Amino acid sequence: KMLIVRSSFVCLEVLQTHFGITMDNVLRDPPVLSGEDYKTWSSLDEQEAFVKALGLEESIRKGDPQVQSVLSSVTLKHFEAEQEVLPSRRVSPEVAVVMEGTVTTEIWRQGHDTDKPILVGKLKCQPGEMLGDLSVVTNRIYPTVYKCCEPCKVALIARDKFQKLMELQPRACYVHTVRHLVSRVQPWLHRVDAA
């Protein structure tokens, strides 16, 4: 556990040293969405959703043609309740941004004495949250299932296009990824601190 915690701090120190990213930029509480925020996300088009989710507004204002070219590949897809947004139990072929509706993220692990997977926990993902990005960044299979709780509208970008976006805008994309990772492991880190 101490190795994982230490490597997290090393990662944050590298981000601060090489990209000028401070702890205040990374360790912030996720915003609580009001009804107005939901309307904002559902009124965006699919490209605007990725721009807002990754904080790429400045690059778009500057008119970076490479970023705009990558963002032109973003597609919009509608899902019904109980439908899976991304394929489960394999490296994600796409990254998604929830634009409308609620998606449940089910986290599974393999049982020790049985072949059956065990449900570890569930998270609710609201509009503006990104799905499948950690799988794409780390190129690992995560035991997650993303299911719509209600009819949803989701923006999707292919993994190679998302990786290209990360090459073009490393600071914005990696800050987003670190924030996402920290928000997901924050409860666990509090338990480590308490132990």
Short mmCIF file of N, CA and C in Angstrom, two decimals:
data_model
loop_
_atom_site.label_atom_id
_atom_site.label_comp_id
_atom_site.label_asym_id
_atom_site.label_seq_id
_atom_site.Cartn_x
_atom_site.Cartn_y
_atom_site.Cartn_z
N LYS A 1 0.83 -1.20 0.00
CA LYS A 1 0.00 0.00 0.00
C LYS A 1 0.87 1.25 0.00
N MET A 2 1.93 1.22 0.78
CA MET A 2 2.80 2.39 0.86
C MET A 2 3.48 2.66 -0.49
N LEU A 3 3.80 1.60 -1.24
CA LEU A 3 4.41 1.77 -2.55
C LEU A 3 3.45 2.49 -3.50
N ILE A 4 2.18 2.09 -3.48
CA ILE A 4 1.18 2.73 -4.34
C ILE A 4 1.01 4.19 -3.95
N VAL A 5 0.92 4.48 -2.65
CA VAL A 5 0.76 5.85 -2.20
C VAL A 5 1.98 6.66 -2.60
N ARG A 6 3.19 6.11 -2.41
CA ARG A 6 4.41 6.82 -2.76
C ARG A 6 4.49 7.08 -4.26
N SER A 7 4.13 6.11 -5.08
CA SER A 7 4.19 6.31 -6.53
C SER A 7 3.20 7.38 -6.97
N SER A 8 2.07 7.50 -6.27
CA SER A 8 1.10 8.57 -6.58
C SER A 8 1.73 9.93 -6.33
N PHE A 9 2.45 10.05 -5.21
CA PHE A 9 3.10 11.32 -4.91
C PHE A 9 4.22 11.63 -5.90
N VAL A 10 4.96 10.61 -6.34
CA VAL A 10 6.00 10.80 -7.34
C VAL A 10 5.38 11.31 -8.64
N CYS A 11 4.27 10.70 -9.03
CA CYS A 11 3.56 11.12 -10.24
C CYS A 11 3.14 12.59 -10.13
N LEU A 12 2.59 12.97 -8.99
CA LEU A 12 2.16 14.36 -8.79
C LEU A 12 3.35 15.31 -8.79
N GLU A 13 4.48 14.88 -8.21
CA GLU A 13 5.68 15.72 -8.22
C GLU A 13 6.20 15.93 -9.64
N VAL A 14 6.17 14.89 -10.47
CA VAL A 14 6.61 15.02 -11.86
C VAL A 14 5.70 15.98 -12.61
N LEU A 15 4.39 15.88 -12.40
CA LEU A 15 3.46 16.79 -13.05
C LEU A 15 3.74 18.24 -12.66
N GLN A 16 4.06 18.45 -11.39
CA GLN A 16 4.34 19.79 -10.92
C GLN A 16 5.66 20.30 -11.50
N THR A 17 6.69 19.47 -11.50
CA THR A 17 8.00 19.88 -11.98
C THR A 17 8.01 20.15 -13.49
N HIS A 18 7.45 19.22 -14.28
CA HIS A 18 7.55 19.32 -15.73
C HIS A 18 6.43 20.10 -16.40
N PHE A 19 5.25 20.12 -15.78
CA PHE A 19 4.12 20.80 -16.41
C PHE A 19 3.63 22.01 -15.61
N GLY A 20 4.22 22.24 -14.42
CA GLY A 20 3.80 23.38 -13.60
C GLY A 20 2.43 23.19 -12.98
N ILE A 21 2.01 21.95 -12.83
CA ILE A 21 0.70 21.64 -12.28
C ILE A 21 0.83 21.52 -10.77
N THR A 22 0.07 22.31 -10.04
CA THR A 22 0.15 22.29 -8.58
C THR A 22 -0.88 21.32 -8.01
N MET A 23 -0.69 20.97 -6.76
CA MET A 23 -1.63 20.07 -6.08
C MET A 23 -3.03 20.67 -6.05
N ASP A 24 -3.13 21.99 -5.95
CA ASP A 24 -4.45 22.64 -5.94
C ASP A 24 -5.20 22.40 -7.22
N ASN A 25 -4.47 22.32 -8.36
CA ASN A 25 -5.12 22.07 -9.64
C ASN A 25 -5.63 20.64 -9.76
N VAL A 26 -4.94 19.72 -9.10
CA VAL A 26 -5.27 18.30 -9.24
C VAL A 26 -6.27 17.84 -8.19
N LEU A 27 -6.02 18.18 -6.93
CA LEU A 27 -6.84 17.67 -5.84
C LEU A 27 -7.97 18.64 -5.51
N ARG A 28 -8.95 18.64 -6.35
CA ARG A 28 -10.11 19.47 -6.07
C ARG A 28 -11.34 18.58 -6.05
N ASP A 29 -12.33 19.00 -5.32
CA ASP A 29 -13.56 18.22 -5.25
C ASP A 29 -14.31 18.37 -6.56
N PRO A 30 -14.91 17.27 -7.05
CA PRO A 30 -15.69 17.39 -8.27
C PRO A 30 -16.92 18.25 -8.01
N PRO A 31 -17.32 19.05 -8.99
CA PRO A 31 -18.46 19.93 -8.77
C PRO A 31 -19.75 19.13 -8.66
N VAL A 32 -20.67 19.64 -7.85
CA VAL A 32 -21.99 19.05 -7.75
C VAL A 32 -22.84 19.72 -8.81
N LEU A 33 -23.44 18.92 -9.68
CA LEU A 33 -24.20 19.48 -10.79
C LEU A 33 -25.59 19.91 -10.35
N SER A 34 -25.95 21.11 -10.73
CA SER A 34 -27.31 21.60 -10.49
C SER A 34 -28.15 21.28 -11.72
N GLY A 35 -29.42 21.56 -11.65
CA GLY A 35 -30.30 21.34 -12.80
C GLY A 35 -29.86 22.12 -14.02
N GLU A 36 -29.34 23.33 -13.80
CA GLU A 36 -28.85 24.17 -14.89
C GLU A 36 -27.64 23.53 -15.57
N ASP A 37 -26.75 22.90 -14.78
CA ASP A 37 -25.58 22.23 -15.34
C ASP A 37 -25.98 21.07 -16.25
N TYR A 38 -27.03 20.33 -15.84
CA TYR A 38 -27.51 19.22 -16.67
C TYR A 38 -27.97 19.75 -18.02
N LYS A 39 -28.71 20.86 -18.01
CA LYS A 39 -29.19 21.45 -19.26
C LYS A 39 -28.02 21.88 -20.13
N THR A 40 -26.97 22.42 -19.51
CA THR A 40 -25.80 22.87 -20.26
C THR A 40 -25.17 21.69 -21.00
N TRP A 41 -24.95 20.57 -20.31
CA TRP A 41 -24.32 19.42 -20.95
C TRP A 41 -25.18 18.85 -22.06
N SER A 42 -26.49 18.77 -21.86
CA SER A 42 -27.34 18.18 -22.90
C SER A 42 -27.49 19.10 -24.11
N SER A 43 -27.23 20.41 -23.93
CA SER A 43 -27.36 21.33 -25.06
C SER A 43 -26.09 21.41 -25.91
N LEU A 44 -24.98 20.86 -25.41
CA LEU A 44 -23.73 20.87 -26.17
C LEU A 44 -23.78 19.86 -27.31
N ASP A 45 -23.00 20.13 -28.35
CA ASP A 45 -22.84 19.06 -29.34
C ASP A 45 -21.71 18.15 -28.86
N GLU A 46 -21.50 17.04 -29.55
CA GLU A 46 -20.56 16.03 -29.07
C GLU A 46 -19.12 16.55 -28.99
N GLN A 47 -18.71 17.38 -29.93
CA GLN A 47 -17.35 17.93 -29.89
C GLN A 47 -17.18 18.89 -28.72
N GLU A 48 -18.17 19.73 -28.49
CA GLU A 48 -18.12 20.67 -27.36
C GLU A 48 -18.06 19.93 -26.03
N ALA A 49 -18.71 18.76 -25.95
CA ALA A 49 -18.70 17.98 -24.72
C ALA A 49 -17.28 17.52 -24.38
N PHE A 50 -16.53 17.05 -25.38
CA PHE A 50 -15.15 16.63 -25.12
C PHE A 50 -14.26 17.83 -24.79
N VAL A 51 -14.48 18.94 -25.46
CA VAL A 51 -13.71 20.15 -25.18
C VAL A 51 -13.92 20.57 -23.73
N LYS A 52 -15.16 20.58 -23.30
CA LYS A 52 -15.48 21.00 -21.93
C LYS A 52 -14.98 19.98 -20.91
N ALA A 53 -15.15 18.69 -21.19
CA ALA A 53 -14.74 17.64 -20.24
C ALA A 53 -13.23 17.65 -20.00
N LEU A 54 -12.46 17.92 -21.05
CA LEU A 54 -10.99 17.91 -20.93
C LEU A 54 -10.40 19.30 -20.66
N GLY A 55 -11.24 20.32 -20.69
CA GLY A 55 -10.74 21.68 -20.46
C GLY A 55 -9.89 22.19 -21.62
N LEU A 56 -10.31 21.91 -22.84
CA LEU A 56 -9.54 22.31 -24.02
C LEU A 56 -10.06 23.61 -24.65
N GLU A 57 -10.81 24.40 -23.91
CA GLU A 57 -11.41 25.61 -24.45
C GLU A 57 -10.35 26.56 -25.03
N GLU A 58 -9.22 26.68 -24.36
CA GLU A 58 -8.16 27.59 -24.81
C GLU A 58 -7.59 27.16 -26.16
N SER A 59 -7.39 25.87 -26.35
CA SER A 59 -6.87 25.36 -27.62
C SER A 59 -7.85 25.62 -28.75
N ILE A 60 -9.11 25.50 -28.45
CA ILE A 60 -10.13 25.74 -29.47
C ILE A 60 -10.18 27.22 -29.81
N ARG A 61 -10.08 28.09 -28.78
CA ARG A 61 -10.07 29.54 -29.03
C ARG A 61 -8.88 29.93 -29.91
N LYS A 62 -7.74 29.26 -29.69
CA LYS A 62 -6.54 29.55 -30.49
C LYS A 62 -6.67 29.00 -31.91
N GLY A 63 -7.64 28.12 -32.12
CA GLY A 63 -7.87 27.57 -33.45
C GLY A 63 -6.86 26.53 -33.87
N ASP A 64 -6.40 25.69 -32.94
CA ASP A 64 -5.43 24.64 -33.25
C ASP A 64 -6.05 23.67 -34.26
N PRO A 65 -5.57 23.63 -35.50
CA PRO A 65 -6.19 22.79 -36.53
C PRO A 65 -6.06 21.30 -36.26
N GLN A 66 -4.96 20.87 -35.62
CA GLN A 66 -4.80 19.44 -35.34
C GLN A 66 -5.82 18.98 -34.31
N VAL A 67 -6.03 19.78 -33.27
CA VAL A 67 -7.02 19.43 -32.25
C VAL A 67 -8.41 19.40 -32.87
N GLN A 68 -8.71 20.38 -33.70
CA GLN A 68 -10.02 20.42 -34.35
C GLN A 68 -10.23 19.23 -35.28
N SER A 69 -9.16 18.80 -35.94
CA SER A 69 -9.24 17.64 -36.82
C SER A 69 -9.57 16.37 -36.02
N VAL A 70 -8.90 16.20 -34.87
CA VAL A 70 -9.17 15.03 -34.02
C VAL A 70 -10.59 15.09 -33.48
N LEU A 71 -11.00 16.26 -33.03
CA LEU A 71 -12.35 16.40 -32.46
C LEU A 71 -13.46 16.18 -33.48
N SER A 72 -13.14 16.33 -34.76
CA SER A 72 -14.16 16.11 -35.80
C SER A 72 -14.59 14.65 -35.88
N SER A 73 -13.79 13.75 -35.28
CA SER A 73 -14.13 12.31 -35.30
C SER A 73 -15.07 11.90 -34.16
N VAL A 74 -15.39 12.82 -33.26
CA VAL A 74 -16.28 12.51 -32.14
C VAL A 74 -17.68 12.25 -32.69
N THR A 75 -18.31 11.18 -32.18
CA THR A 75 -19.67 10.83 -32.61
C THR A 75 -20.64 10.89 -31.44
N LEU A 76 -21.89 10.98 -31.75
CA LEU A 76 -22.95 11.02 -30.74
C LEU A 76 -23.75 9.73 -30.84
N LYS A 77 -24.06 9.15 -29.68
CA LYS A 77 -24.84 7.92 -29.67
C LYS A 77 -25.85 7.96 -28.54
N HIS A 78 -27.03 7.44 -28.80
CA HIS A 78 -28.09 7.36 -27.80
C HIS A 78 -28.19 5.91 -27.31
N PHE A 79 -28.36 5.75 -26.01
CA PHE A 79 -28.48 4.43 -25.40
C PHE A 79 -29.77 4.35 -24.61
N GLU A 80 -30.35 3.17 -24.58
CA GLU A 80 -31.55 2.92 -23.78
C GLU A 80 -31.13 2.50 -22.37
N ALA A 81 -32.08 2.51 -21.44
CA ALA A 81 -31.81 2.06 -20.07
C ALA A 81 -31.32 0.60 -20.10
N GLU A 82 -30.36 0.29 -19.23
CA GLU A 82 -29.75 -1.03 -19.08
C GLU A 82 -28.82 -1.41 -20.22
N GLN A 83 -28.61 -0.56 -21.18
CA GLN A 83 -27.70 -0.84 -22.28
C GLN A 83 -26.28 -0.47 -21.85
N GLU A 84 -25.29 -1.28 -22.27
CA GLU A 84 -23.90 -0.99 -21.95
C GLU A 84 -23.35 0.08 -22.89
N VAL A 85 -22.66 1.06 -22.29
CA VAL A 85 -22.10 2.16 -23.07
C VAL A 85 -20.80 1.74 -23.75
N LEU A 86 -19.92 1.06 -23.02
CA LEU A 86 -18.65 0.56 -23.56
C LEU A 86 -18.57 -0.93 -23.31
N PRO A 87 -17.87 -1.67 -24.16
CA PRO A 87 -17.74 -3.12 -23.93
C PRO A 87 -17.04 -3.38 -22.61
N SER A 88 -17.51 -4.37 -21.89
CA SER A 88 -16.95 -4.66 -20.56
C SER A 88 -15.84 -5.70 -20.64
N ARG A 89 -14.99 -5.63 -19.62
CA ARG A 89 -13.91 -6.60 -19.38
C ARG A 89 -12.93 -6.76 -20.55
N ARG A 90 -12.62 -5.64 -21.19
CA ARG A 90 -11.55 -5.61 -22.19
C ARG A 90 -11.07 -4.17 -22.31
N VAL A 91 -9.94 -3.97 -22.95
CA VAL A 91 -9.41 -2.61 -23.12
C VAL A 91 -10.43 -1.82 -23.93
N SER A 92 -10.77 -0.67 -23.45
CA SER A 92 -11.82 0.13 -24.08
C SER A 92 -11.43 0.58 -25.48
N PRO A 93 -12.30 0.34 -26.47
CA PRO A 93 -12.00 0.80 -27.83
C PRO A 93 -12.32 2.28 -28.03
N GLU A 94 -13.04 2.87 -27.07
CA GLU A 94 -13.47 4.25 -27.17
C GLU A 94 -13.44 4.91 -25.79
N VAL A 95 -13.51 6.22 -25.81
CA VAL A 95 -13.68 7.01 -24.59
C VAL A 95 -15.01 7.73 -24.76
N ALA A 96 -15.78 7.81 -23.68
CA ALA A 96 -17.11 8.40 -23.74
C ALA A 96 -17.24 9.55 -22.74
N VAL A 97 -18.05 10.53 -23.10
CA VAL A 97 -18.46 11.59 -22.18
C VAL A 97 -19.97 11.53 -22.07
N VAL A 98 -20.47 11.40 -20.85
CA VAL A 98 -21.91 11.37 -20.62
C VAL A 98 -22.43 12.79 -20.83
N MET A 99 -23.42 12.94 -21.69
CA MET A 99 -23.98 14.26 -21.97
C MET A 99 -25.37 14.42 -21.37
N GLU A 100 -26.09 13.32 -21.28
CA GLU A 100 -27.45 13.37 -20.76
C GLU A 100 -27.78 12.01 -20.15
N GLY A 101 -28.43 12.00 -19.00
CA GLY A 101 -28.77 10.76 -18.33
C GLY A 101 -27.72 10.39 -17.29
N THR A 102 -27.91 9.21 -16.69
CA THR A 102 -27.00 8.73 -15.66
C THR A 102 -26.51 7.34 -16.05
N VAL A 103 -25.21 7.13 -15.89
CA VAL A 103 -24.59 5.84 -16.19
C VAL A 103 -24.04 5.26 -14.90
N THR A 104 -24.31 3.99 -14.65
CA THR A 104 -23.77 3.31 -13.48
C THR A 104 -22.49 2.58 -13.88
N THR A 105 -21.44 2.78 -13.10
CA THR A 105 -20.20 2.06 -13.30
C THR A 105 -20.14 0.96 -12.26
N GLU A 106 -20.21 -0.28 -12.70
CA GLU A 106 -20.11 -1.43 -11.80
C GLU A 106 -18.66 -1.93 -11.82
N ILE A 107 -18.08 -2.07 -10.66
CA ILE A 107 -16.69 -2.52 -10.55
C ILE A 107 -16.70 -3.95 -10.03
N TRP A 108 -16.07 -4.86 -10.78
CA TRP A 108 -16.07 -6.28 -10.46
C TRP A 108 -14.65 -6.75 -10.18
N ARG A 109 -14.53 -7.84 -9.47
CA ARG A 109 -13.25 -8.52 -9.30
C ARG A 109 -13.51 -10.02 -9.32
N GLN A 110 -12.47 -10.77 -9.65
CA GLN A 110 -12.59 -12.22 -9.70
C GLN A 110 -12.56 -12.78 -8.29
N GLY A 111 -13.48 -13.69 -7.97
CA GLY A 111 -13.51 -14.32 -6.66
C GLY A 111 -12.31 -15.24 -6.47
N HIS A 112 -11.84 -15.38 -5.25
CA HIS A 112 -10.67 -16.22 -4.97
C HIS A 112 -11.00 -17.71 -5.07
N ASP A 113 -12.12 -18.11 -4.51
CA ASP A 113 -12.47 -19.53 -4.45
C ASP A 113 -13.46 -19.96 -5.52
N THR A 114 -13.88 -19.02 -6.33
CA THR A 114 -14.91 -19.32 -7.31
C THR A 114 -14.57 -18.66 -8.64
N ASP A 115 -15.16 -19.17 -9.70
CA ASP A 115 -14.96 -18.58 -11.02
C ASP A 115 -15.87 -17.38 -11.25
N LYS A 116 -16.83 -17.19 -10.35
CA LYS A 116 -17.78 -16.11 -10.53
C LYS A 116 -17.17 -14.76 -10.13
N PRO A 117 -17.40 -13.73 -10.94
CA PRO A 117 -16.94 -12.40 -10.53
C PRO A 117 -17.80 -11.88 -9.38
N ILE A 118 -17.20 -11.03 -8.55
CA ILE A 118 -17.88 -10.46 -7.39
C ILE A 118 -18.00 -8.95 -7.59
N LEU A 119 -19.20 -8.42 -7.40
CA LEU A 119 -19.43 -6.98 -7.51
C LEU A 119 -18.80 -6.29 -6.31
N VAL A 120 -17.84 -5.37 -6.58
CA VAL A 120 -17.13 -4.67 -5.52
C VAL A 120 -17.83 -3.36 -5.17
N GLY A 121 -18.34 -2.67 -6.17
CA GLY A 121 -19.00 -1.39 -5.90
C GLY A 121 -19.65 -0.81 -7.14
N LYS A 122 -20.46 0.22 -6.91
CA LYS A 122 -21.13 0.92 -8.00
C LYS A 122 -20.93 2.41 -7.83
N LEU A 123 -20.71 3.09 -8.95
CA LEU A 123 -20.60 4.54 -8.97
C LEU A 123 -21.60 5.09 -9.96
N LYS A 124 -22.17 6.23 -9.66
CA LYS A 124 -23.08 6.91 -10.59
C LYS A 124 -22.29 7.97 -11.33
N CYS A 125 -22.35 7.95 -12.64
CA CYS A 125 -21.66 8.94 -13.47
C CYS A 125 -22.69 9.89 -14.05
N GLN A 126 -22.47 11.16 -13.84
CA GLN A 126 -23.39 12.21 -14.28
C GLN A 126 -22.89 12.84 -15.57
N PRO A 127 -23.70 13.71 -16.17
CA PRO A 127 -23.22 14.42 -17.36
C PRO A 127 -21.91 15.15 -17.08
N GLY A 128 -21.02 15.06 -18.06
CA GLY A 128 -19.70 15.68 -17.94
C GLY A 128 -18.62 14.71 -17.53
N GLU A 129 -18.99 13.52 -17.05
CA GLU A 129 -17.98 12.55 -16.64
C GLU A 129 -17.53 11.71 -17.83
N MET A 130 -16.25 11.37 -17.81
CA MET A 130 -15.64 10.60 -18.88
C MET A 130 -15.54 9.14 -18.48
N LEU A 131 -15.79 8.24 -19.42
CA LEU A 131 -15.75 6.80 -19.19
C LEU A 131 -14.74 6.15 -20.12
N GLY A 132 -13.99 5.18 -19.62
CA GLY A 132 -13.07 4.41 -20.45
C GLY A 132 -11.72 5.07 -20.66
N ASP A 133 -11.52 6.27 -20.13
CA ASP A 133 -10.26 6.99 -20.37
C ASP A 133 -9.07 6.33 -19.68
N LEU A 134 -9.26 5.81 -18.47
CA LEU A 134 -8.13 5.17 -17.78
C LEU A 134 -7.69 3.90 -18.50
N SER A 135 -8.63 3.17 -19.06
CA SER A 135 -8.31 1.97 -19.82
C SER A 135 -7.48 2.32 -21.05
N VAL A 136 -7.84 3.41 -21.70
CA VAL A 136 -7.11 3.84 -22.90
C VAL A 136 -5.73 4.35 -22.53
N VAL A 137 -5.62 5.15 -21.46
CA VAL A 137 -4.34 5.73 -21.06
C VAL A 137 -3.36 4.64 -20.62
N THR A 138 -3.84 3.68 -19.82
CA THR A 138 -2.95 2.65 -19.28
C THR A 138 -2.87 1.41 -20.16
N ASN A 139 -3.76 1.30 -21.16
CA ASN A 139 -3.83 0.14 -22.04
C ASN A 139 -4.03 -1.15 -21.25
N ARG A 140 -4.89 -1.06 -20.23
CA ARG A 140 -5.18 -2.21 -19.38
C ARG A 140 -6.68 -2.49 -19.38
N ILE A 141 -6.99 -3.73 -19.08
CA ILE A 141 -8.39 -4.13 -18.93
C ILE A 141 -8.82 -3.78 -17.51
N TYR A 142 -9.93 -3.07 -17.38
CA TYR A 142 -10.48 -2.78 -16.07
C TYR A 142 -11.78 -3.54 -15.93
N PRO A 143 -12.00 -4.16 -14.79
CA PRO A 143 -13.21 -4.97 -14.60
C PRO A 143 -14.43 -4.11 -14.32
N THR A 144 -14.79 -3.29 -15.29
CA THR A 144 -15.92 -2.37 -15.12
C THR A 144 -16.98 -2.62 -16.17
N VAL A 145 -18.21 -2.33 -15.77
CA VAL A 145 -19.35 -2.39 -16.68
C VAL A 145 -20.05 -1.04 -16.58
N TYR A 146 -20.21 -0.38 -17.73
CA TYR A 146 -20.89 0.92 -17.78
C TYR A 146 -22.29 0.70 -18.34
N LYS A 147 -23.31 0.85 -17.48
CA LYS A 147 -24.69 0.64 -17.90
C LYS A 147 -25.51 1.91 -17.68
N CYS A 148 -26.38 2.19 -18.63
CA CYS A 148 -27.26 3.35 -18.50
C CYS A 148 -28.37 3.04 -17.51
N CYS A 149 -28.63 3.98 -16.60
CA CYS A 149 -29.74 3.84 -15.65
C CYS A 149 -31.05 4.29 -16.30
N GLU A 150 -30.93 5.10 -17.32
CA GLU A 150 -32.06 5.70 -18.02
C GLU A 150 -31.59 5.96 -19.44
N PRO A 151 -32.47 6.38 -20.33
CA PRO A 151 -31.98 6.73 -21.67
C PRO A 151 -30.88 7.80 -21.58
N CYS A 152 -29.79 7.59 -22.30
CA CYS A 152 -28.62 8.47 -22.20
C CYS A 152 -28.16 8.93 -23.57
N LYS A 153 -27.53 10.10 -23.56
CA LYS A 153 -26.87 10.63 -24.74
C LYS A 153 -25.39 10.71 -24.40
N VAL A 154 -24.54 10.10 -25.25
CA VAL A 154 -23.11 9.98 -24.95
C VAL A 154 -22.30 10.37 -26.18
N ALA A 155 -21.21 11.13 -25.96
CA ALA A 155 -20.26 11.45 -27.02
C ALA A 155 -19.13 10.42 -26.96
N LEU A 156 -18.73 9.90 -28.12
CA LEU A 156 -17.70 8.86 -28.19
C LEU A 156 -16.58 9.27 -29.12
N ILE A 157 -15.34 8.92 -28.72
CA ILE A 157 -14.17 9.13 -29.58
C ILE A 157 -13.35 7.84 -29.54
N ALA A 158 -12.83 7.44 -30.68
CA ALA A 158 -12.04 6.21 -30.79
C ALA A 158 -10.75 6.34 -29.97
N ARG A 159 -10.25 5.22 -29.48
CA ARG A 159 -9.06 5.22 -28.61
C ARG A 159 -7.85 5.87 -29.29
N ASP A 160 -7.62 5.59 -30.58
CA ASP A 160 -6.46 6.18 -31.26
C ASP A 160 -6.59 7.69 -31.39
N LYS A 161 -7.81 8.17 -31.59
CA LYS A 161 -8.04 9.62 -31.67
C LYS A 161 -7.85 10.27 -30.30
N PHE A 162 -8.29 9.59 -29.24
CA PHE A 162 -8.11 10.12 -27.89
C PHE A 162 -6.61 10.17 -27.55
N GLN A 163 -5.88 9.13 -27.93
CA GLN A 163 -4.43 9.11 -27.69
C GLN A 163 -3.74 10.23 -28.47
N LYS A 164 -4.21 10.52 -29.68
CA LYS A 164 -3.66 11.63 -30.46
C LYS A 164 -3.95 12.96 -29.76
N LEU A 165 -5.15 13.09 -29.22
CA LEU A 165 -5.52 14.30 -28.47
C LEU A 165 -4.61 14.47 -27.26
N MET A 166 -4.26 13.35 -26.62
CA MET A 166 -3.36 13.40 -25.47
C MET A 166 -1.95 13.83 -25.89
N GLU A 167 -1.53 13.43 -27.08
CA GLU A 167 -0.22 13.87 -27.59
C GLU A 167 -0.23 15.36 -27.90
N LEU A 168 -1.34 15.84 -28.47
CA LEU A 168 -1.44 17.24 -28.86
C LEU A 168 -1.62 18.18 -27.66
N GLN A 169 -2.35 17.71 -26.66
CA GLN A 169 -2.66 18.53 -25.48
C GLN A 169 -2.33 17.75 -24.20
N PRO A 170 -1.06 17.43 -23.96
CA PRO A 170 -0.72 16.57 -22.82
C PRO A 170 -1.12 17.15 -21.47
N ARG A 171 -0.93 18.43 -21.28
CA ARG A 171 -1.22 19.02 -19.98
C ARG A 171 -2.70 18.87 -19.62
N ALA A 172 -3.57 19.31 -20.50
CA ALA A 172 -5.01 19.24 -20.22
C ALA A 172 -5.47 17.80 -20.04
N CYS A 173 -5.03 16.91 -20.93
CA CYS A 173 -5.49 15.52 -20.87
C CYS A 173 -4.97 14.79 -19.64
N TYR A 174 -3.70 14.99 -19.30
CA TYR A 174 -3.15 14.29 -18.15
C TYR A 174 -3.65 14.86 -16.83
N VAL A 175 -3.89 16.18 -16.80
CA VAL A 175 -4.49 16.76 -15.58
C VAL A 175 -5.87 16.15 -15.38
N HIS A 176 -6.63 16.02 -16.45
CA HIS A 176 -7.95 15.38 -16.35
C HIS A 176 -7.82 13.95 -15.84
N THR A 177 -6.87 13.20 -16.40
CA THR A 177 -6.70 11.80 -16.01
C THR A 177 -6.29 11.68 -14.55
N VAL A 178 -5.38 12.53 -14.10
CA VAL A 178 -4.96 12.49 -12.69
C VAL A 178 -6.13 12.85 -11.78
N ARG A 179 -6.91 13.86 -12.16
CA ARG A 179 -8.09 14.24 -11.35
C ARG A 179 -9.05 13.08 -11.26
N HIS A 180 -9.28 12.43 -12.38
CA HIS A 180 -10.19 11.28 -12.42
C HIS A 180 -9.67 10.17 -11.51
N LEU A 181 -8.40 9.85 -11.65
CA LEU A 181 -7.80 8.79 -10.84
C LEU A 181 -7.87 9.14 -9.35
N VAL A 182 -7.53 10.37 -9.00
CA VAL A 182 -7.57 10.78 -7.60
C VAL A 182 -8.99 10.71 -7.05
N SER A 183 -9.98 11.15 -7.85
CA SER A 183 -11.35 11.10 -7.36
C SER A 183 -11.83 9.68 -7.13
N ARG A 184 -11.33 8.73 -7.95
CA ARG A 184 -11.74 7.34 -7.81
C ARG A 184 -11.05 6.65 -6.63
N VAL A 185 -9.78 7.01 -6.35
CA VAL A 185 -9.06 6.33 -5.27
C VAL A 185 -9.07 7.13 -3.96
N GLN A 186 -9.66 8.31 -3.98
CA GLN A 186 -9.66 9.15 -2.78
C GLN A 186 -10.24 8.45 -1.55
N PRO A 187 -11.39 7.77 -1.65
CA PRO A 187 -11.90 7.06 -0.47
C PRO A 187 -10.92 6.01 0.05
N TRP A 188 -10.25 5.30 -0.86
CA TRP A 188 -9.28 4.29 -0.46
C TRP A 188 -8.09 4.93 0.24
N LEU A 189 -7.61 6.07 -0.31
CA LEU A 189 -6.48 6.76 0.31
C LEU A 189 -6.81 7.24 1.71
N HIS A 190 -8.07 7.67 1.93
CA HIS A 190 -8.47 8.09 3.28
C HIS A 190 -8.42 6.90 4.23
N ARG A 191 -8.78 5.71 3.75
CA ARG A 191 -8.71 4.53 4.59
C ARG A 191 -7.26 4.18 4.90
N VAL A 192 -6.36 4.36 3.92
CA VAL A 192 -4.93 4.11 4.16
C VAL A 192 -4.40 5.08 5.20
N ASP A 193 -4.77 6.36 5.08
CA ASP A 193 -4.33 7.37 6.06
C ASP A 193 -4.82 7.04 7.46
N ALA A 194 -6.04 6.52 7.55
CA ALA A 194 -6.62 6.22 8.88
C ALA A 194 -5.98 4.98 9.51
N ALA A 195 -5.44 4.10 8.67
CA ALA A 195 -4.89 2.83 9.20
C ALA A 195 -3.60 3.01 9.94
#
